[in-house]
Coordinates of C-alpha atoms in Angstrom, one line a residue:
Chain S
X1 CA 172.8 84.7 130.8
X2 CA 172.3 83.8 127.2
X3 CA 170.1 86.0 125.1
X4 CA 168.6 84.5 122.0
X5 CA 166.4 86.3 119.5
X6 CA 164.3 84.9 116.7
X7 CA 163.6 87.1 113.7
X8 CA 160.7 85.9 111.6
X9 CA 159.5 87.4 108.3
X10 CA 155.8 88.1 108.2
X11 CA 153.9 86.2 105.5
X12 CA 157.3 85.7 103.9
X13 CA 156.5 84.3 100.4
X14 CA 153.8 86.9 99.9
X15 CA 156.1 89.7 101.2
X16 CA 158.8 88.6 98.7
X17 CA 156.3 88.7 95.8
X18 CA 155.1 92.2 96.9
X19 CA 158.6 93.6 96.9
X20 CA 158.5 93.5 93.1
X21 CA 154.8 93.7 92.2
X22 CA 153.0 96.6 93.7
X23 CA 149.6 95.3 92.4
X24 CA 149.8 92.7 95.1
X25 CA 149.9 95.2 97.9
X26 CA 146.7 95.6 99.9
X27 CA 144.9 92.7 98.1
X28 CA 144.4 89.1 99.2
X29 CA 147.3 86.9 98.0
X30 CA 147.9 83.2 98.3
X31 CA 151.1 81.3 97.3
X32 CA 150.6 77.7 96.2
X33 CA 152.9 74.8 96.8
X34 CA 154.8 73.0 94.0
X35 CA 152.5 71.8 91.3
X36 CA 150.1 74.5 92.4
X37 CA 148.5 72.1 94.9
X38 CA 147.9 73.8 98.3
X39 CA 148.0 77.2 99.9
X40 CA 151.4 77.5 101.6
X41 CA 151.5 81.3 102.3
X42 CA 148.7 83.8 102.7
X43 CA 148.6 87.5 103.0
X44 CA 146.7 89.0 106.0
X45 CA 143.8 89.8 103.7
X46 CA 143.7 86.1 102.5
X47 CA 143.8 84.9 106.1
X48 CA 140.9 87.2 106.9
X49 CA 138.9 85.5 104.2
X50 CA 139.4 82.2 105.9
X51 CA 142.0 80.7 103.6
X52 CA 143.9 78.2 105.8
X53 CA 147.4 76.8 105.5
X54 CA 147.4 73.7 103.4
X55 CA 144.0 74.3 101.8
X56 CA 143.9 72.5 98.4
X57 CA 143.6 75.3 95.8
X58 CA 141.2 73.4 93.6
X59 CA 138.8 72.9 96.5
X60 CA 138.6 76.6 97.4
X61 CA 138.9 77.9 93.8
X62 CA 135.3 79.3 93.9
X63 CA 135.9 81.3 97.0
X64 CA 139.2 82.5 95.8
X65 CA 137.7 83.8 92.5
X66 CA 134.7 85.3 94.3
X67 CA 137.0 87.5 96.4
X68 CA 139.5 88.2 93.7
X69 CA 142.3 86.5 95.6
X70 CA 145.5 86.4 93.6
X71 CA 147.0 82.9 93.5
X72 CA 150.7 82.6 92.7
X73 CA 152.9 79.6 92.1
X74 CA 155.8 79.3 94.5
X75 CA 159.0 81.0 93.3
X76 CA 161.8 79.5 95.4
X77 CA 164.6 81.2 93.4
X78 CA 163.2 84.5 94.6
X79 CA 162.5 83.4 98.2
X80 CA 166.0 81.9 98.5
X81 CA 167.7 85.0 97.3
X82 CA 165.6 87.3 99.5
X83 CA 166.5 85.1 102.5
X84 CA 170.1 85.6 101.7
X85 CA 169.5 89.4 101.8
X86 CA 167.5 89.2 105.1
X87 CA 170.3 87.2 106.8
X88 CA 172.9 89.7 105.5
X89 CA 170.8 92.6 106.9
X90 CA 170.6 91.1 110.4
X91 CA 174.2 89.9 110.7
X92 CA 175.7 93.1 112.1
X93 CA 173.0 93.0 114.9
X94 CA 174.1 89.6 116.2
X95 CA 177.1 87.8 117.6
X96 CA 176.1 84.8 115.7
X97 CA 173.3 83.7 113.5
X98 CA 171.7 80.4 112.9
X99 CA 169.3 80.0 110.0
X100 CA 166.4 77.9 111.1
X101 CA 164.2 78.0 108.1
X102 CA 163.6 80.1 105.0
X103 CA 162.0 82.8 107.0
X104 CA 163.3 82.4 110.6
X105 CA 166.8 83.1 111.9
X106 CA 168.1 82.7 115.4
X107 CA 170.5 85.4 116.7
X108 CA 172.8 85.3 119.6
X109 CA 172.3 88.7 121.2
X110 CA 174.6 88.1 124.2
X111 CA 177.2 90.6 123.0
X112 CA 174.5 93.3 123.0
X113 CA 172.9 92.3 126.3
X114 CA 173.7 95.6 128.0
X115 CA 171.7 97.6 125.5
X116 CA 168.1 98.3 125.1
X117 CA 167.3 95.2 123.1
X118 CA 163.9 96.3 122.0
X119 CA 165.5 99.4 120.3
X120 CA 168.2 97.1 119.0
X121 CA 165.6 94.7 117.5
X122 CA 163.7 97.6 116.0
X123 CA 166.9 98.9 114.3
X124 CA 167.4 95.5 112.9
X125 CA 163.8 95.2 111.7
X126 CA 164.2 98.7 110.1
X127 CA 167.4 97.5 108.2
X128 CA 165.7 94.4 106.9
X129 CA 162.7 96.5 105.8
X130 CA 164.9 99.0 104.1
X131 CA 167.2 96.5 102.3
X132 CA 164.4 94.0 101.3
X133 CA 161.0 95.7 102.0
X134 CA 160.1 92.7 104.1
X135 CA 158.3 93.2 107.4
X136 CA 159.5 91.1 110.4
X137 CA 158.8 90.3 114.0
X138 CA 161.3 89.6 116.8
X139 CA 161.1 87.5 119.9
X140 CA 163.8 87.8 122.6
X141 CA 164.4 85.4 125.5
X142 CA 167.0 83.3 127.3
X143 CA 166.4 80.1 125.3
X144 CA 165.5 79.2 121.7
X145 CA 162.1 77.7 122.8
X146 CA 161.2 80.9 124.6
X147 CA 162.5 83.0 121.8
X148 CA 160.2 81.1 119.4
X149 CA 157.3 81.6 121.8
X150 CA 158.2 85.3 122.2
X151 CA 158.1 85.7 118.4
X152 CA 154.7 84.2 118.2
X153 CA 153.6 86.6 120.9
X154 CA 155.1 89.5 119.1
X155 CA 153.2 88.5 115.9
X156 CA 149.8 87.9 117.5
X157 CA 149.6 90.5 120.2
X158 CA 149.6 94.1 118.9
X159 CA 150.6 95.2 122.4
X160 CA 154.2 94.2 121.6
X161 CA 154.4 96.2 118.4
X162 CA 156.5 93.6 116.6
X163 CA 159.1 93.0 119.3
X164 CA 158.6 90.9 122.4
X165 CA 161.4 90.8 125.0
X166 CA 160.5 88.1 127.4
X167 CA 163.7 88.3 129.5
X168 CA 161.7 89.8 132.3
X169 CA 160.3 86.9 134.3
X170 CA 157.0 88.6 135.1
X171 CA 156.2 89.4 131.5
X172 CA 157.3 85.9 130.5
X173 CA 155.0 84.3 133.0
X174 CA 152.1 86.5 131.8
X175 CA 152.6 85.3 128.2
X176 CA 153.3 81.7 129.0
X177 CA 150.1 81.4 131.1
X178 CA 148.1 82.5 128.0
X179 CA 150.0 80.4 125.4
X180 CA 148.3 77.2 124.3
X181 CA 150.6 74.2 124.9
X182 CA 149.8 72.8 121.5
X183 CA 151.4 75.9 119.9
X184 CA 154.7 75.4 121.8
X185 CA 157.5 74.7 119.4
X186 CA 158.3 71.0 119.4
X187 CA 155.0 69.8 121.0
X188 CA 153.3 67.5 118.5
X189 CA 149.7 66.6 118.4
X190 CA 150.1 63.3 120.2
X191 CA 152.1 65.0 123.0
X192 CA 149.6 67.8 123.3
X193 CA 146.8 65.2 123.7
X194 CA 148.8 63.4 126.4
X195 CA 149.5 66.7 128.2
X196 CA 145.8 67.7 127.9
X197 CA 144.9 64.5 129.9
X198 CA 147.1 65.7 132.7
X199 CA 145.5 69.1 132.6
X200 CA 148.5 70.8 131.0
X201 CA 146.9 73.3 128.7
X202 CA 149.2 76.2 128.6
X203 CA 153.0 76.8 128.1
X204 CA 153.1 78.0 131.8
X205 CA 151.7 74.7 133.0
X206 CA 154.2 72.8 130.8
X207 CA 157.0 74.8 132.3
X208 CA 155.9 73.8 135.8
X209 CA 156.1 70.1 135.0
X210 CA 158.8 68.1 136.8
X211 CA 161.7 67.2 134.5
X212 CA 161.4 63.5 135.5
X213 CA 157.7 63.6 134.7
X214 CA 158.3 65.2 131.3
X215 CA 160.8 62.5 130.4
X216 CA 158.4 59.7 131.5
X217 CA 155.6 61.3 129.5
X218 CA 157.4 62.1 126.3
X219 CA 161.0 61.6 125.4
X220 CA 164.2 63.3 126.3
X221 CA 163.1 66.0 123.8
X222 CA 160.1 66.9 126.0
X223 CA 162.4 67.0 129.0
X224 CA 164.7 69.4 127.2
X225 CA 161.8 71.5 126.1
X226 CA 160.6 71.9 129.7
X227 CA 164.1 72.9 130.7
X228 CA 164.1 75.5 127.9
X229 CA 160.8 76.9 129.0
X230 CA 162.3 77.3 132.5
X231 CA 165.0 79.3 130.9
X232 CA 167.8 76.7 130.9
X233 CA 169.3 76.4 127.4
X234 CA 169.5 72.8 126.3
X235 CA 172.7 73.2 124.3
X236 CA 173.5 69.6 124.9
X237 CA 176.2 69.5 122.2
X238 CA 178.7 66.9 123.0
X239 CA 182.2 67.9 121.9
X240 CA 183.5 65.3 119.6
X241 CA 186.6 65.3 117.5
X242 CA 185.4 64.6 114.0
X243 CA 187.4 62.3 111.8
X244 CA 188.2 64.7 109.0
X245 CA 187.9 62.2 106.2
X246 CA 185.7 62.6 103.1
X247 CA 184.0 60.5 100.5
X248 CA 182.9 61.4 97.0
X249 CA 180.6 60.2 94.3
X250 CA 181.4 61.7 91.0
X251 CA 180.9 60.7 87.4
X252 CA 180.9 62.0 83.8
X253 CA 177.7 62.1 81.8
X254 CA 177.0 60.3 78.5
X255 CA 175.0 63.2 77.3
X256 CA 175.8 66.7 78.5
X257 CA 173.2 68.3 80.8
X258 CA 172.0 71.6 79.5
X259 CA 169.0 72.1 81.8
X260 CA 168.9 72.3 85.6
X261 CA 166.5 69.4 86.2
X262 CA 168.6 67.0 84.2
X263 CA 171.7 67.9 86.1
X264 CA 169.7 67.8 89.4
X265 CA 168.5 64.2 88.5
X266 CA 172.2 63.1 88.2
X267 CA 173.3 64.9 91.3
X268 CA 170.3 63.4 93.2
X269 CA 171.6 59.9 92.2
X270 CA 175.0 60.7 93.5
X271 CA 173.6 62.2 96.7
X272 CA 171.6 59.0 97.2
X273 CA 174.6 56.8 96.6
X274 CA 176.7 58.9 99.0
X275 CA 174.0 58.5 101.6
X276 CA 174.1 54.7 101.2
X277 CA 177.9 54.7 101.5
X278 CA 177.7 56.8 104.7
X279 CA 175.1 54.6 106.3
X280 CA 176.9 51.4 105.4
X281 CA 179.9 52.8 107.4
X282 CA 177.6 54.1 110.1
X283 CA 178.8 57.6 109.7
X284 CA 177.2 61.0 109.5
X285 CA 178.5 64.0 107.5
X286 CA 178.7 67.7 108.5
X287 CA 179.4 69.1 105.1
X288 CA 178.3 68.4 101.6
X289 CA 179.9 69.8 98.4
X290 CA 178.2 69.6 95.1
X291 CA 180.2 70.5 92.0
X292 CA 179.7 70.3 88.2
X293 CA 181.6 71.5 85.2
X294 CA 181.6 71.8 81.5
X295 CA 184.0 69.9 79.3
X296 CA 187.4 71.7 79.8
X297 CA 188.8 70.4 76.6
X298 CA 186.0 71.8 74.5
X299 CA 187.5 75.3 74.4
X300 CA 185.1 76.7 71.9
X301 CA 182.1 76.1 74.2
X302 CA 181.2 78.4 77.2
X303 CA 183.1 77.2 80.2
X304 CA 181.8 77.1 83.8
X305 CA 182.8 75.3 87.0
X306 CA 180.1 75.4 89.6
X307 CA 180.6 74.4 93.2
X308 CA 178.8 75.0 96.5
X309 CA 179.7 73.8 99.9
X310 CA 176.7 73.3 102.2
X311 CA 176.8 72.8 106.0
X312 CA 174.7 69.9 107.3
X313 CA 173.2 70.8 110.7
X314 CA 172.3 68.5 112.3
X315 CA 175.0 66.2 110.9
X316 CA 173.2 63.5 108.9
X317 CA 173.3 60.5 106.8
X318 CA 169.7 60.9 105.7
X319 CA 169.5 60.8 101.9
X320 CA 166.6 63.2 101.9
X321 CA 168.7 65.8 103.8
X322 CA 171.7 65.2 101.5
X323 CA 169.4 65.6 98.5
X324 CA 168.0 68.8 99.8
X325 CA 171.4 70.2 100.4
X326 CA 172.6 69.1 97.0
X327 CA 169.6 70.7 95.4
X328 CA 170.3 74.0 97.2
X329 CA 173.9 73.8 95.9
X330 CA 172.9 73.1 92.3
X331 CA 170.3 75.9 92.4
X332 CA 172.9 78.3 93.8
X333 CA 175.7 77.5 91.3
X334 CA 173.7 76.7 88.2
X335 CA 174.3 78.9 85.2
X336 CA 172.1 78.8 82.1
X337 CA 173.6 78.3 78.7
X338 CA 176.2 75.7 79.6
X339 CA 176.6 72.0 78.7
X340 CA 177.7 70.3 81.9
X341 CA 179.6 67.0 81.4
X342 CA 180.6 66.0 84.9
X343 CA 179.2 66.4 88.4
X344 CA 179.8 65.0 91.8
X345 CA 178.8 65.1 95.4
X346 CA 181.5 65.1 98.2
X347 CA 180.9 64.6 101.9
X348 CA 183.2 65.5 104.6
X349 CA 183.4 66.3 108.3
X350 CA 182.4 62.7 109.0
X351 CA 181.9 61.3 112.4
X352 CA 180.5 58.0 113.7
X353 CA 176.8 58.1 113.8
X354 CA 176.6 57.3 117.5
X355 CA 179.0 60.2 118.3
X356 CA 177.0 62.7 116.3
X357 CA 176.5 66.0 118.2
X358 CA 172.8 66.2 119.0
X359 CA 170.8 69.3 118.5
X360 CA 167.4 70.0 120.0
X361 CA 164.4 69.6 117.8
X362 CA 165.7 67.5 115.0
X363 CA 162.3 65.9 114.5
X364 CA 161.6 62.2 114.6
X365 CA 165.0 60.8 113.8
X366 CA 164.1 57.2 114.6
X367 CA 161.5 57.2 111.9
X368 CA 163.9 58.7 109.4
X369 CA 166.4 56.0 110.3
X370 CA 163.9 53.3 109.7
X371 CA 162.9 54.9 106.4
X372 CA 166.6 55.0 105.3
X373 CA 167.2 51.3 106.4
X374 CA 164.1 50.3 104.4
X375 CA 165.4 52.2 101.4
X376 CA 168.8 50.6 101.6
X377 CA 167.2 47.2 102.0
X378 CA 164.9 47.6 99.0
X379 CA 167.7 48.9 96.8
X380 CA 170.0 46.1 98.1
X381 CA 167.5 43.4 97.3
X382 CA 166.0 44.6 94.0
X383 CA 168.9 46.5 92.6
X384 CA 170.2 50.0 93.1
X385 CA 167.7 52.9 92.6
X386 CA 164.6 50.7 92.7
X387 CA 163.2 53.0 95.3
X388 CA 164.1 56.6 94.8
X389 CA 162.8 60.0 96.0
X390 CA 160.8 61.8 93.3
X391 CA 163.5 64.5 92.9
X392 CA 165.8 61.9 91.4
X393 CA 163.4 61.6 88.5
X394 CA 162.0 58.5 86.9
X395 CA 162.4 59.8 83.5
X396 CA 163.9 62.9 82.0
X397 CA 161.7 65.6 80.6
X398 CA 159.7 65.9 83.8
X399 CA 158.5 69.4 84.5
X400 CA 157.0 71.0 87.6
X401 CA 153.6 72.7 87.1
X402 CA 153.9 76.3 88.0
X403 CA 151.4 78.2 85.9
X404 CA 151.5 81.5 87.7
X405 CA 155.0 81.8 88.9
X406 CA 156.5 85.3 89.1
X407 CA 159.9 86.0 87.4
X408 CA 163.2 85.2 89.1
X409 CA 163.5 89.0 89.7
X410 CA 166.8 88.9 91.6
X411 CA 168.7 85.9 90.1
X412 CA 168.3 86.0 86.4
X413 CA 169.3 88.9 84.1
X414 CA 166.6 88.1 81.6
X415 CA 163.9 88.3 84.4
X416 CA 164.9 91.5 86.3
X417 CA 162.1 93.9 87.1
X418 CA 161.3 96.5 84.4
X419 CA 161.5 100.2 85.4
X420 CA 159.4 102.5 83.1
X421 CA 161.2 105.6 82.2
Chain C
X15 CA 232.4 66.8 105.3
X16 CA 228.8 67.2 104.7
X17 CA 227.6 67.1 101.2
X18 CA 224.1 67.2 102.2
X19 CA 222.7 69.3 105.0
X20 CA 219.2 69.3 106.3
X21 CA 217.7 72.8 106.7
X22 CA 214.8 73.7 108.8
X23 CA 211.9 74.5 106.4
X24 CA 211.4 78.3 106.6
X25 CA 207.6 77.9 106.6
X26 CA 205.0 76.1 108.6
X27 CA 203.8 72.9 107.2
X28 CA 200.1 73.2 107.6
X29 CA 197.4 71.4 105.7
X30 CA 196.3 73.6 102.8
X31 CA 192.8 73.8 101.5
X32 CA 193.1 73.5 97.8
X33 CA 190.4 75.2 95.8
X34 CA 188.1 72.8 94.1
X35 CA 188.8 72.1 90.4
X36 CA 190.8 75.2 89.9
X37 CA 194.3 74.3 90.9
X38 CA 196.2 71.7 88.9
X39 CA 199.6 70.3 89.5
X40 CA 201.7 71.0 86.5
X41 CA 204.3 68.4 85.5
X42 CA 206.5 70.9 83.7
X43 CA 208.1 74.2 84.8
X44 CA 206.3 76.3 87.4
X45 CA 204.7 79.4 86.0
X46 CA 206.8 82.5 86.7
X47 CA 203.4 84.3 87.3
X48 CA 202.3 81.9 90.0
X49 CA 203.3 84.1 93.0
X50 CA 201.6 87.1 91.5
X51 CA 198.3 85.6 90.5
X52 CA 195.3 87.8 91.1
X53 CA 191.6 87.3 90.9
X54 CA 190.1 88.2 87.5
X55 CA 188.3 91.5 87.3
X56 CA 184.8 91.2 88.8
X57 CA 182.6 93.9 87.2
X58 CA 179.6 92.9 89.3
X59 CA 181.6 93.6 92.5
X60 CA 182.6 97.0 91.1
X61 CA 179.1 97.9 90.2
X62 CA 177.5 96.7 93.4
X63 CA 178.7 97.8 96.8
X64 CA 176.1 96.1 98.9
X65 CA 174.7 93.0 97.1
X66 CA 172.2 92.3 99.9
X67 CA 170.5 95.7 99.4
X68 CA 171.0 96.1 95.6
X69 CA 168.6 95.1 92.8
X70 CA 169.2 95.0 89.1
X71 CA 166.4 96.4 86.9
X72 CA 166.0 96.9 83.2
X73 CA 165.1 100.3 81.8
X74 CA 162.1 100.5 79.5
X75 CA 161.5 103.9 77.8
X76 CA 163.3 107.0 76.7
X77 CA 162.7 109.8 79.3
X78 CA 166.3 109.6 80.8
X79 CA 168.3 109.7 77.6
X80 CA 169.7 113.1 78.6
X81 CA 171.3 111.3 81.6
X82 CA 172.8 108.8 79.2
X83 CA 170.4 106.0 80.2
X84 CA 168.7 104.3 77.3
X85 CA 166.0 101.8 76.7
X86 CA 167.2 98.3 77.5
X87 CA 170.0 99.4 79.9
X88 CA 170.5 97.6 83.2
X89 CA 170.6 99.8 86.4
X90 CA 171.7 98.8 89.9
X91 CA 169.2 100.2 92.4
X92 CA 170.4 100.4 96.0
X93 CA 168.0 100.5 99.0
X94 CA 170.9 101.0 101.5
X95 CA 171.8 104.5 100.5
X96 CA 169.7 107.6 101.4
X97 CA 168.2 109.4 98.4
X98 CA 169.6 112.9 98.0
X99 CA 168.5 115.7 95.7
X100 CA 170.3 115.2 92.4
X101 CA 170.2 111.4 92.6
X102 CA 168.5 109.3 89.9
X103 CA 165.9 107.3 91.8
X104 CA 163.5 104.5 91.3
X105 CA 160.1 105.5 92.6
X106 CA 156.6 104.0 92.9
X107 CA 154.1 106.6 91.7
X108 CA 150.6 105.3 92.3
X109 CA 151.9 101.8 92.2
X110 CA 153.8 102.3 89.0
X111 CA 157.6 101.9 89.0
X112 CA 159.5 104.7 87.3
X113 CA 163.0 106.2 87.3
X114 CA 163.7 109.9 87.3
X115 CA 166.1 112.6 88.7
X116 CA 165.1 113.7 92.2
X117 CA 165.0 117.5 92.3
X118 CA 163.8 120.2 94.7
X119 CA 162.0 123.2 93.2
X120 CA 159.7 125.8 94.8
X121 CA 159.9 124.1 98.2
X122 CA 158.8 120.7 97.0
X123 CA 160.3 117.6 95.6
X124 CA 160.0 116.5 91.9
X125 CA 160.8 113.5 89.8
X126 CA 162.3 115.1 86.7
X127 CA 162.8 113.4 83.3
X128 CA 165.8 114.2 81.2
X129 CA 164.5 114.2 77.7
X130 CA 162.3 116.3 75.4
X131 CA 158.6 115.7 75.7
X132 CA 158.3 114.4 79.2
X133 CA 156.8 116.2 82.2
X134 CA 158.2 116.4 85.8
X135 CA 156.1 114.5 88.4
X136 CA 155.5 116.1 91.8
X137 CA 156.4 113.9 94.7
X138 CA 153.1 113.4 96.5
X139 CA 151.4 111.4 99.2
X140 CA 151.3 108.2 97.2
X141 CA 154.9 108.5 95.9
X142 CA 157.4 106.1 97.4
X143 CA 161.2 106.5 96.7
X144 CA 162.0 102.8 96.3
X145 CA 165.8 103.1 95.8
X146 CA 168.7 105.0 94.4
X147 CA 170.3 104.2 91.0
X148 CA 174.0 103.7 91.8
X149 CA 175.3 102.1 88.6
X150 CA 174.5 101.5 85.0
X151 CA 175.5 98.6 82.7
X152 CA 175.2 98.2 79.0
X153 CA 176.6 95.8 76.4
X154 CA 177.4 97.2 73.0
X155 CA 177.4 93.9 71.2
X156 CA 176.1 90.5 72.1

């Protein structure tokens, strides 16, 4: 039997901030999205004050000020680095790890199946806490969907004390019967409404749906989801021999790039172009490499060659996904104080789009495909880069608003925490 | 008589992954050092055993000059190792981050400065040992 765990960091962004700023401990804290727009993370104290996810900061400013809520700009350099540490801390506790989001990681616990997994999970949580100060919750179950649900139970119900092991069918049924169907991973609002009309209100009732009925009602995704709730892993990954052929878009700059956003603008263009190329050949890529370097012939200037290889899962030809991967690569490999003169994006591990290995829960792919075709059509008709994602930049010199961002405590020497002596 | 013989190649012909942008194919003589190439010295790796549990901090103040740690120095603080008496530790004292030598005297723990004019701090209820200083880095000239 497969054993999957999901470890999830509690109030992740706030916990990262608190690791380095003790004045944030025990007081309400909210982290705002890019450009200081909306609340995207809240401490428990802020939740108790009724701050909701996505609340626009300017609309709730009065309430925030009245209660002395600390509002921070998001600091992704910090959150990304802390994630790396969390993943490193859990690795020895799992046969395999799959990073699902910045604060959630799936673990294959099958190699440890004969142990007391609650104790195992607690040892893992202890190690994460020690290495990073970040508190976590763990859900354990036979499938990913159930592990996600177990994690939510561990977080909400104090009974579990941070770890919910739902391998026991009786306990699992007890939780499923009390779990709202709308909160099940992968059930969207529209699906939840449809299910509601059929009288399906809990995860337990969804599990008892006939597979055929689930398929008729939703899509194959809902069918797989029901199977997962029944404890059958939907690892419907078709084994395909990938054509190991790559493609690259690379160019030298007219003017050297000395700041990260300028370089990112160039790399974004190359990623977009690479996406176009992929789609015109009806291929998807499994790996993206971004690289950039200084002028090697200018020996008196500081030299650096940055390169990062990013896995693309699910495999994709979606420019937005390529762009996101390229951005992560640039952020990881960027070094201040250099004049970069050349950059490129390479794609490999290419397979035909229709042979792409499917993964569960990849979101609404059809819509994404339509968006990409529209993008290609607009750019084909009106000239390349008529329609671009905002990250590509319309003009240089654009800056993100982040008035209250904490230092890059763990990734920049000039911004490391001070220790008073 | 064979002037030319074909040998079996003594190594497996497998596709090799070339490192990006680092290797070049020289047109001239191969370097005699090629087979003995090693990675350049990586000071960060030497200073930091467990990067996932290590944090770099900058020293601000003069209470540890006796231990050879000066204002502006960088220290590597590990959260993976257990603090022992005699270690230099980073502690949170009433929410304030400080760095001192951990000592045991008269049956209790103390955070002891190593310079004239500073007082030891008793480890109390509100004191948290945050990490252990495992390395020190300083540049003499920029």
